[in-house]
CSV table of N, CA and C in Angstrom, one decimal:
chain,number,residue,atom,x,y,z
A,1,UNK,N,172.9,314.8,111.3
A,1,UNK,CA,172.4,316.0,111.9
A,1,UNK,C,173.5,316.9,112.5
A,2,UNK,N,174.5,316.3,113.1
A,2,UNK,CA,175.5,317.0,113.8
A,2,UNK,C,176.3,317.9,112.8
A,3,UNK,N,176.7,317.3,111.6
A,3,UNK,CA,177.4,318.2,110.7
A,3,UNK,C,176.6,319.3,110.2
A,4,UNK,N,175.3,319.1,110.0
A,4,UNK,CA,174.4,320.2,109.6
A,4,UNK,C,174.3,321.3,110.7
A,5,UNK,N,174.2,320.9,111.9
A,5,UNK,CA,174.1,321.8,113.0
A,5,UNK,C,175.4,322.6,113.1
A,6,UNK,N,176.5,321.9,113.0
A,6,UNK,CA,177.8,322.6,113.1
A,6,UNK,C,178.0,323.6,111.9
A,7,UNK,N,177.6,323.2,110.7
A,7,UNK,CA,177.8,324.1,109.6
A,7,UNK,C,176.9,325.3,109.7
A,8,UNK,N,175.7,325.0,110.2
A,8,UNK,CA,174.7,326.1,110.3
A,8,UNK,C,175.2,327.1,111.3
A,9,UNK,N,175.7,326.6,112.5
A,9,UNK,CA,176.2,327.5,113.5
A,9,UNK,C,177.5,328.2,113.0
A,10,UNK,N,178.3,327.5,112.3
A,10,UNK,CA,179.6,328.1,111.8
A,10,UNK,C,179.3,329.3,110.9
A,11,UNK,N,178.3,329.1,110.0
A,11,UNK,CA,178.0,330.1,109.0
A,11,UNK,C,177.2,331.3,109.7
A,12,UNK,N,176.3,330.9,110.6
A,12,UNK,CA,175.6,331.9,111.4
A,12,UNK,C,176.5,332.8,112.2
A,13,UNK,N,177.4,332.2,112.9
A,13,UNK,CA,178.3,332.9,113.7
A,13,UNK,C,179.3,333.8,112.9
A,14,UNK,N,179.7,333.3,111.8
A,14,UNK,CA,180.6,334.1,110.9
A,14,UNK,C,179.8,335.4,110.4
A,15,UNK,N,178.6,335.2,110.1
A,15,UNK,CA,177.8,336.4,109.5
A,15,UNK,C,177.5,337.4,110.6
A,16,UNK,N,177.2,336.9,111.8
A,16,UNK,CA,176.7,337.8,112.9
A,16,UNK,C,177.8,338.3,113.9
A,17,UNK,N,178.9,337.7,113.8
A,17,UNK,CA,179.9,338.1,114.8
A,17,UNK,C,180.9,339.1,114.3
A,18,UNK,N,180.8,340.4,114.9
A,18,UNK,CA,181.7,341.4,114.4
A,18,UNK,C,183.2,341.1,114.7
A,19,UNK,N,183.4,340.4,115.7
A,19,UNK,CA,184.8,340.0,116.0
A,19,UNK,C,185.4,339.1,114.9
A,20,UNK,N,184.6,338.2,114.4
A,20,UNK,CA,185.0,337.3,113.4
A,20,UNK,C,185.2,338.1,112.1
A,21,UNK,N,184.4,339.1,111.9
A,21,UNK,CA,184.5,339.9,110.7
A,21,UNK,C,185.8,340.7,110.7
A,22,UNK,N,186.1,341.2,111.9
A,22,UNK,CA,187.4,342.0,112.1
A,22,UNK,C,188.6,341.0,111.8
A,23,UNK,N,188.4,339.8,112.4
A,23,UNK,CA,189.5,338.8,112.2
A,23,UNK,C,189.7,338.5,110.7
A,24,UNK,N,188.6,338.4,110.0
A,24,UNK,CA,188.7,338.1,108.6
A,24,UNK,C,189.3,339.3,107.8
A,25,UNK,N,189.0,340.5,108.2
A,25,UNK,CA,189.5,341.7,107.6
A,25,UNK,C,191.0,341.8,107.9
A,26,UNK,N,191.4,341.3,109.1
A,26,UNK,CA,192.8,341.4,109.5
A,26,UNK,C,193.6,340.3,108.9
A,27,UNK,N,193.0,339.3,108.3
A,27,UNK,CA,193.8,338.3,107.6
A,27,UNK,C,193.8,337.0,108.3
A,28,UNK,N,193.0,336.8,109.4
A,28,UNK,CA,192.9,335.5,110.1
A,28,UNK,C,192.2,334.5,109.1
A,29,UNK,N,192.6,333.3,109.2
A,29,UNK,CA,192.0,332.3,108.3
A,29,UNK,C,190.7,331.7,109.0
A,30,UNK,N,190.0,331.0,108.1
A,30,UNK,CA,188.8,330.2,108.6
A,30,UNK,C,189.2,329.1,109.5
A,31,UNK,N,190.5,328.7,109.4
A,31,UNK,CA,191.0,327.6,110.3
A,31,UNK,C,190.9,328.0,111.7
A,32,UNK,N,191.2,329.3,112.0
A,32,UNK,CA,191.2,329.7,113.4
A,32,UNK,C,189.7,329.6,113.9
A,33,UNK,N,188.8,330.0,113.1
A,33,UNK,CA,187.4,330.0,113.6
A,33,UNK,C,187.0,328.5,113.7
A,34,UNK,N,187.4,327.7,112.8
A,34,UNK,CA,187.1,326.2,112.9
A,34,UNK,C,187.7,325.6,114.2
A,35,UNK,N,188.9,326.1,114.5
A,35,UNK,CA,189.6,325.6,115.7
A,35,UNK,C,188.8,326.0,117.0
A,36,UNK,N,188.3,327.2,117.0
A,36,UNK,CA,187.5,327.7,118.1
A,36,UNK,C,186.2,326.9,118.3
A,37,UNK,N,185.6,326.6,117.1
A,37,UNK,CA,184.3,325.8,117.2
A,37,UNK,C,184.7,324.3,117.6
A,38,UNK,N,185.8,323.8,117.1
A,38,UNK,CA,186.2,322.5,117.4
A,38,UNK,C,186.4,322.4,118.9
A,39,UNK,N,187.1,323.3,119.5
A,39,UNK,CA,187.4,323.3,120.9
A,39,UNK,C,186.1,323.4,121.7
A,40,UNK,N,185.2,324.3,121.3
A,40,UNK,CA,183.9,324.4,122.0
A,40,UNK,C,183.1,323.1,121.9
A,41,UNK,N,183.0,322.5,120.8
A,41,UNK,CA,182.3,321.3,120.7
A,41,UNK,C,183.0,320.1,121.4
A,42,UNK,N,184.3,320.1,121.3
A,42,UNK,CA,185.0,319.0,122.0
A,42,UNK,C,184.8,319.1,123.5
A,43,UNK,N,184.8,320.3,124.0
A,43,UNK,CA,184.6,320.4,125.4
A,43,UNK,C,183.2,320.0,125.8
A,44,UNK,N,182.2,320.3,125.0
A,44,UNK,CA,180.9,319.9,125.3
A,44,UNK,C,180.7,318.4,125.2
A,45,UNK,N,181.3,317.8,124.2
A,45,UNK,CA,181.2,316.3,124.1
A,45,UNK,C,181.9,315.6,125.2
A,46,UNK,N,183.1,316.2,125.6
A,46,UNK,CA,183.8,315.6,126.7
A,46,UNK,C,183.0,315.6,128.0
A,47,UNK,N,182.3,316.8,128.2
A,47,UNK,CA,181.5,316.9,129.4
A,47,UNK,C,180.3,315.9,129.3
A,48,UNK,N,179.7,315.8,128.2
A,48,UNK,CA,178.6,314.8,128.0
A,48,UNK,C,179.1,313.4,128.2
A,49,UNK,N,180.2,313.1,127.7
A,49,UNK,CA,180.8,311.7,127.8
A,49,UNK,C,181.1,311.4,129.3
A,50,UNK,N,181.6,312.4,130.0
A,50,UNK,CA,181.9,312.2,131.4
A,50,UNK,C,180.6,312.0,132.2
A,51,UNK,N,179.6,312.8,131.9
A,51,UNK,CA,178.3,312.7,132.6
A,51,UNK,C,177.7,311.3,132.3
A,52,UNK,N,177.7,310.9,131.1
A,52,UNK,CA,177.2,309.6,130.7
A,52,UNK,C,177.9,308.4,131.4
A,53,UNK,N,179.2,308.6,131.5
A,53,UNK,CA,180.0,307.5,132.1
A,53,UNK,C,179.7,307.4,133.6
A,54,UNK,N,179.5,308.5,134.2
A,54,UNK,CA,179.2,308.5,135.7
A,54,UNK,C,177.8,307.9,135.9
A,55,UNK,N,176.9,308.3,135.0
A,55,UNK,CA,175.5,307.7,135.1
A,55,UNK,C,175.5,306.2,134.8
A,56,UNK,N,176.4,305.8,133.9
A,56,UNK,CA,176.5,304.3,133.6
A,56,UNK,C,177.0,303.6,134.8
A,57,UNK,N,178.0,304.1,135.5
A,57,UNK,CA,178.5,303.5,136.7
A,57,UNK,C,177.5,303.4,137.8
A,58,UNK,N,176.7,304.5,138.0
A,58,UNK,CA,175.6,304.5,139.0
A,58,UNK,C,174.6,303.5,138.7
A,59,UNK,N,174.2,303.4,137.4
A,59,UNK,CA,173.1,302.5,137.0
A,59,UNK,C,173.6,301.0,137.2
A,60,UNK,N,174.9,300.8,136.9
A,60,UNK,CA,175.5,299.4,137.1
A,60,UNK,C,175.5,299.1,138.6
A,61,UNK,N,175.8,300.1,139.4
A,61,UNK,CA,175.8,299.9,140.9
A,61,UNK,C,174.3,299.5,141.3
A,62,UNK,N,173.4,300.3,140.8
A,62,UNK,CA,172.0,300.0,141.2
A,62,UNK,C,171.5,298.6,140.7
A,63,UNK,N,172.0,298.2,139.5
A,63,UNK,CA,171.6,296.9,139.0
A,63,UNK,C,172.2,295.8,139.8
A,64,UNK,N,173.4,296.0,140.3
A,64,UNK,CA,174.1,295.0,141.1
A,64,UNK,C,173.3,294.9,142.5
A,65,UNK,N,172.9,296.1,143.0
A,65,UNK,CA,172.1,296.0,144.3
A,65,UNK,C,170.8,295.3,144.1
A,66,UNK,N,170.1,295.6,143.0
A,66,UNK,CA,168.9,294.9,142.7
A,66,UNK,C,169.1,293.4,142.6
A,67,UNK,N,170.1,293.0,141.9
A,67,UNK,CA,170.4,291.6,141.7
A,67,UNK,C,170.7,290.9,143.1
A,68,UNK,N,171.5,291.6,143.9
A,68,UNK,CA,171.8,291.1,145.2
A,68,UNK,C,170.5,290.9,146.0
A,69,UNK,N,169.6,291.9,146.0
A,69,UNK,CA,168.3,291.8,146.7
A,69,UNK,C,167.5,290.6,146.1
A,70,UNK,N,167.5,290.5,144.8
A,70,UNK,CA,166.7,289.3,144.2
A,70,UNK,C,167.3,288.0,144.7
A,71,UNK,N,168.6,287.9,144.7
A,71,UNK,CA,169.3,286.7,145.2
A,71,UNK,C,168.9,286.4,146.6
A,72,UNK,N,168.9,287.5,147.4
A,72,UNK,CA,168.5,287.3,148.9
A,72,UNK,C,167.1,286.8,149.0
A,73,UNK,N,166.2,287.4,148.2
A,73,UNK,CA,164.8,286.9,148.2
A,73,UNK,C,164.7,285.5,147.7
A,74,UNK,N,165.4,285.1,146.7
A,74,UNK,CA,165.3,283.7,146.2
A,74,UNK,C,165.8,282.8,147.2
A,75,UNK,N,166.9,283.1,147.9
A,75,UNK,CA,167.4,282.2,149.0
A,75,UNK,C,166.4,282.1,150.1
A,76,UNK,N,165.8,283.2,150.5
A,76,UNK,CA,164.7,283.1,151.5
A,76,UNK,C,163.6,282.2,151.1
A,77,UNK,N,163.1,282.3,149.8
A,77,UNK,CA,162.0,281.5,149.3
A,77,UNK,C,162.5,280.0,149.2
A,78,UNK,N,163.7,279.8,148.8
A,78,UNK,CA,164.2,278.4,148.8
A,78,UNK,C,164.2,277.8,150.2
A,79,UNK,N,164.7,278.6,151.1
A,79,UNK,CA,164.7,278.1,152.5
A,79,UNK,C,163.3,277.8,153.0
A,80,UNK,N,162.4,278.7,152.7
A,80,UNK,CA,161.0,278.5,153.1
A,80,UNK,C,160.5,277.2,152.5
A,81,UNK,N,160.7,277.0,151.2
A,81,UNK,CA,160.2,275.8,150.5
A,81,UNK,C,160.8,274.6,151.1
A,82,UNK,N,162.1,274.6,151.4
A,82,UNK,CA,162.8,273.5,152.0
A,82,UNK,C,162.2,273.2,153.4
A,83,UNK,N,162.0,274.2,154.2
A,83,UNK,CA,161.4,274.0,155.5
A,83,UNK,C,160.0,273.4,155.4
A,84,UNK,N,159.2,273.9,154.5
A,84,UNK,CA,157.8,273.5,154.3
A,84,UNK,C,157.8,272.0,153.9
A,85,UNK,N,158.7,271.6,153.0
A,85,UNK,CA,158.8,270.3,152.5
A,85,UNK,C,159.2,269.3,153.6
A,86,UNK,N,160.2,269.7,154.3
A,86,UNK,CA,160.7,268.8,155.4
A,86,UNK,C,159.6,268.7,156.5
A,87,UNK,N,158.9,269.7,156.8
A,87,UNK,CA,157.9,269.7,157.8
A,87,UNK,C,156.7,268.8,157.4
A,88,UNK,N,156.4,268.8,156.2
A,88,UNK,CA,155.2,268.0,155.7
A,88,UNK,C,155.6,266.5,155.6
A,89,UNK,N,156.9,266.1,155.5
A,89,UNK,CA,157.3,264.8,155.3
A,89,UNK,C,157.3,264.0,156.7
A,90,UNK,N,157.3,264.7,157.8
A,90,UNK,CA,157.4,264.0,159.1
A,90,UNK,C,156.0,263.6,159.5
A,91,UNK,N,155.9,262.3,159.9
A,91,UNK,CA,154.5,261.9,160.4
A,91,UNK,C,154.2,262.5,161.7
A,92,UNK,N,153.1,263.1,161.8
A,92,UNK,CA,152.6,263.8,163.0
A,92,UNK,C,151.2,263.4,163.3
A,93,UNK,N,150.8,263.7,164.5
A,93,UNK,CA,149.4,263.5,164.9
A,93,UNK,C,148.5,264.6,164.2
A,94,UNK,N,147.2,264.4,164.2
A,94,UNK,CA,146.3,265.4,163.6
A,94,UNK,C,146.5,266.7,164.2
A,95,UNK,N,146.6,266.8,165.6
A,95,UNK,CA,146.7,268.0,166.2
A,95,UNK,C,148.0,268.8,165.8
A,96,UNK,N,149.1,268.0,165.8
A,96,UNK,CA,150.3,268.7,165.4
A,96,UNK,C,150.3,269.1,163.9
A,97,UNK,N,149.6,268.3,163.1
A,97,UNK,CA,149.5,268.6,161.6
A,97,UNK,C,148.8,269.9,161.5
A,98,UNK,N,147.7,270.2,162.2
A,98,UNK,CA,147.0,271.4,162.1
A,98,UNK,C,147.8,272.6,162.6
A,99,UNK,N,148.6,272.4,163.6
A,99,UNK,CA,149.5,273.4,164.1
A,99,UNK,C,150.6,273.7,163.1
A,100,UNK,N,151.1,272.6,162.5
A,100,UNK,CA,152.1,272.7,161.4
A,100,UNK,C,151.6,273.5,160.2
A,101,UNK,N,150.4,273.2,159.9
A,101,UNK,CA,149.7,273.9,158.7
A,101,UNK,C,149.6,275.3,159.0
A,102,UNK,N,149.1,275.7,160.3
A,102,UNK,CA,149.0,277.1,160.7
A,102,UNK,C,150.4,277.8,160.6
A,103,UNK,N,151.4,277.1,161.1
A,103,UNK,CA,152.7,277.7,161.1
A,103,UNK,C,153.2,277.9,159.7
A,104,UNK,N,152.9,276.9,158.8
A,104,UNK,CA,153.3,277.0,157.4
A,104,UNK,C,152.6,278.2,156.7
A,105,UNK,N,151.3,278.3,157.0
A,105,UNK,CA,150.5,279.4,156.4
A,105,UNK,C,151.1,280.8,156.9
A,106,UNK,N,151.4,280.8,158.2
A,106,UNK,CA,152.0,282.0,158.8
A,106,UNK,C,153.3,282.3,158.2
A,107,UNK,N,154.2,281.3,158.1
A,107,UNK,CA,155.5,281.5,157.4
A,107,UNK,C,155.3,281.9,156.0
A,108,UNK,N,154.4,281.3,155.3
A,108,UNK,CA,154.2,281.6,153.9
A,108,UNK,C,153.7,283.1,153.8
A,109,UNK,N,152.8,283.5,154.6
A,109,UNK,CA,152.3,284.9,154.6
A,109,UNK,C,153.5,285.8,154.9
A,110,UNK,N,154.3,285.5,155.9
A,110,UNK,CA,155.4,286.4,156.2
A,110,UNK,C,156.4,286.4,155.0
A,111,UNK,N,156.6,285.3,154.4
A,111,UNK,CA,157.6,285.3,153.2
A,111,UNK,C,157.0,286.1,152.1
A,112,UNK,N,155.7,286.0,151.8
A,112,UNK,CA,155.1,286.8,150.8
A,112,UNK,C,155.2,288.3,151.1
A,113,UNK,N,154.9,288.6,152.4
A,113,UNK,CA,155.0,290.0,152.8
A,113,UNK,C,156.5,290.6,152.7
A,114,UNK,N,157.4,289.7,153.1
A,114,UNK,CA,158.8,290.1,153.1
A,114,UNK,C,159.2,290.3,151.6
A,115,UNK,N,158.8,289.4,150.7
A,115,UNK,CA,159.1,289.6,149.3
A,115,UNK,C,158.5,290.9,148.7
A,116,UNK,N,157.2,291.1,149.1
A,116,UNK,CA,156.6,292.3,148.6
A,116,UNK,C,157.2,293.6,149.2
A,117,UNK,N,157.6,293.5,150.4
A,117,UNK,CA,158.3,294.7,151.0
A,117,UNK,C,159.7,294.9,150.4
A,118,UNK,N,160.3,293.8,150.0
A,118,UNK,CA,161.6,294.0,149.4
A,118,UNK,C,161.5,294.6,148.0
A,119,UNK,N,160.5,294.1,147.3
A,119,UNK,CA,160.2,294.7,145.9
A,119,UNK,C,159.8,296.2,146.0
A,120,UNK,N,158.9,296.5,147.0
A,120,UNK,CA,158.5,297.9,147.2
A,120,UNK,C,159.7,298.8,147.6
A,121,UNK,N,160.5,298.2,148.5
A,121,UNK,CA,161.7,299.0,148.9
A,121,UNK,C,162.7,299.2,147.8
A,122,UNK,N,162.9,298.2,146.9
A,122,UNK,CA,163.8,298.4,145.8
A,122,UNK,C,163.2,299.4,144.8
A,123,UNK,N,161.9,299.3,144.5
A,123,UNK,CA,161.3,300.3,143.6
A,123,UNK,C,161.5,301.7,144.2
A,124,UNK,N,161.2,301.9,145.4
A,124,UNK,CA,161.3,303.3,146.0
A,124,UNK,C,162.8,303.7,146.0
A,125,UNK,N,163.7,302.8,146.3
A,125,UNK,CA,165.1,303.2,146.2
A,125,UNK,C,165.5,303.7,144.8
A,126,UNK,N,165.1,302.9,143.8
A,126,UNK,CA,165.4,303.3,142.5
A,126,UNK,C,164.7,304.6,142.0
A,127,UNK,N,163.5,304.8,142.4
A,127,UNK,CA,162.8,306.0,142.1
A,127,UNK,C,163.4,307.2,142.7
A,128,UNK,N,163.8,307.1,144.0
A,128,UNK,CA,164.5,308.2,144.7
A,128,UNK,C,165.8,308.6,144.1
A,129,UNK,N,166.5,307.7,143.5
A,129,UNK,CA,167.8,307.9,143.0
A,129,UNK,C,167.9,308.1,141.5
A,130,UNK,N,166.7,308.3,140.8
A,130,UNK,CA,166.7,308.5,139.4
A,130,UNK,C,167.2,309.9,139.1
A,131,UNK,N,168.1,310.1,138.1
A,131,UNK,CA,168.5,311.5,137.8
A,131,UNK,C,167.4,312.3,137.2
A,132,UNK,N,167.3,313.5,137.5
A,132,UNK,CA,166.3,314.4,136.9
A,132,UNK,C,166.8,314.9,135.6
A,133,UNK,N,165.9,314.9,134.6
A,133,UNK,CA,166.3,315.3,133.3
A,133,UNK,C,165.6,316.6,133.0
């Protein structure tokens, strides 16, 4: 598609541009016109390449932040599971068992809420920082 677009623009500009007609009449070659178009397209592609590179760096940064948050959540859940496992292995009286179960349920609920808040926060962060197209 790009060669077609370039050739179409090249021909269209040659036909409609009085400056190019004067240049042709004065003996300038088509190479000069081609050089002008090459410079124009090169500048455009360089600009696009730079913008894409910057966007790539930003997205990699966001990905690393998300991975870091996921790791933090996984560590918290592992610690929660470890605490719950050790708490259940110790022999306790019935009264202490019910208190332990309530504490475990409370910790589990807090862990789930913290994980949900982390996910929600991550999503909001990513949505706020999306580039507008």
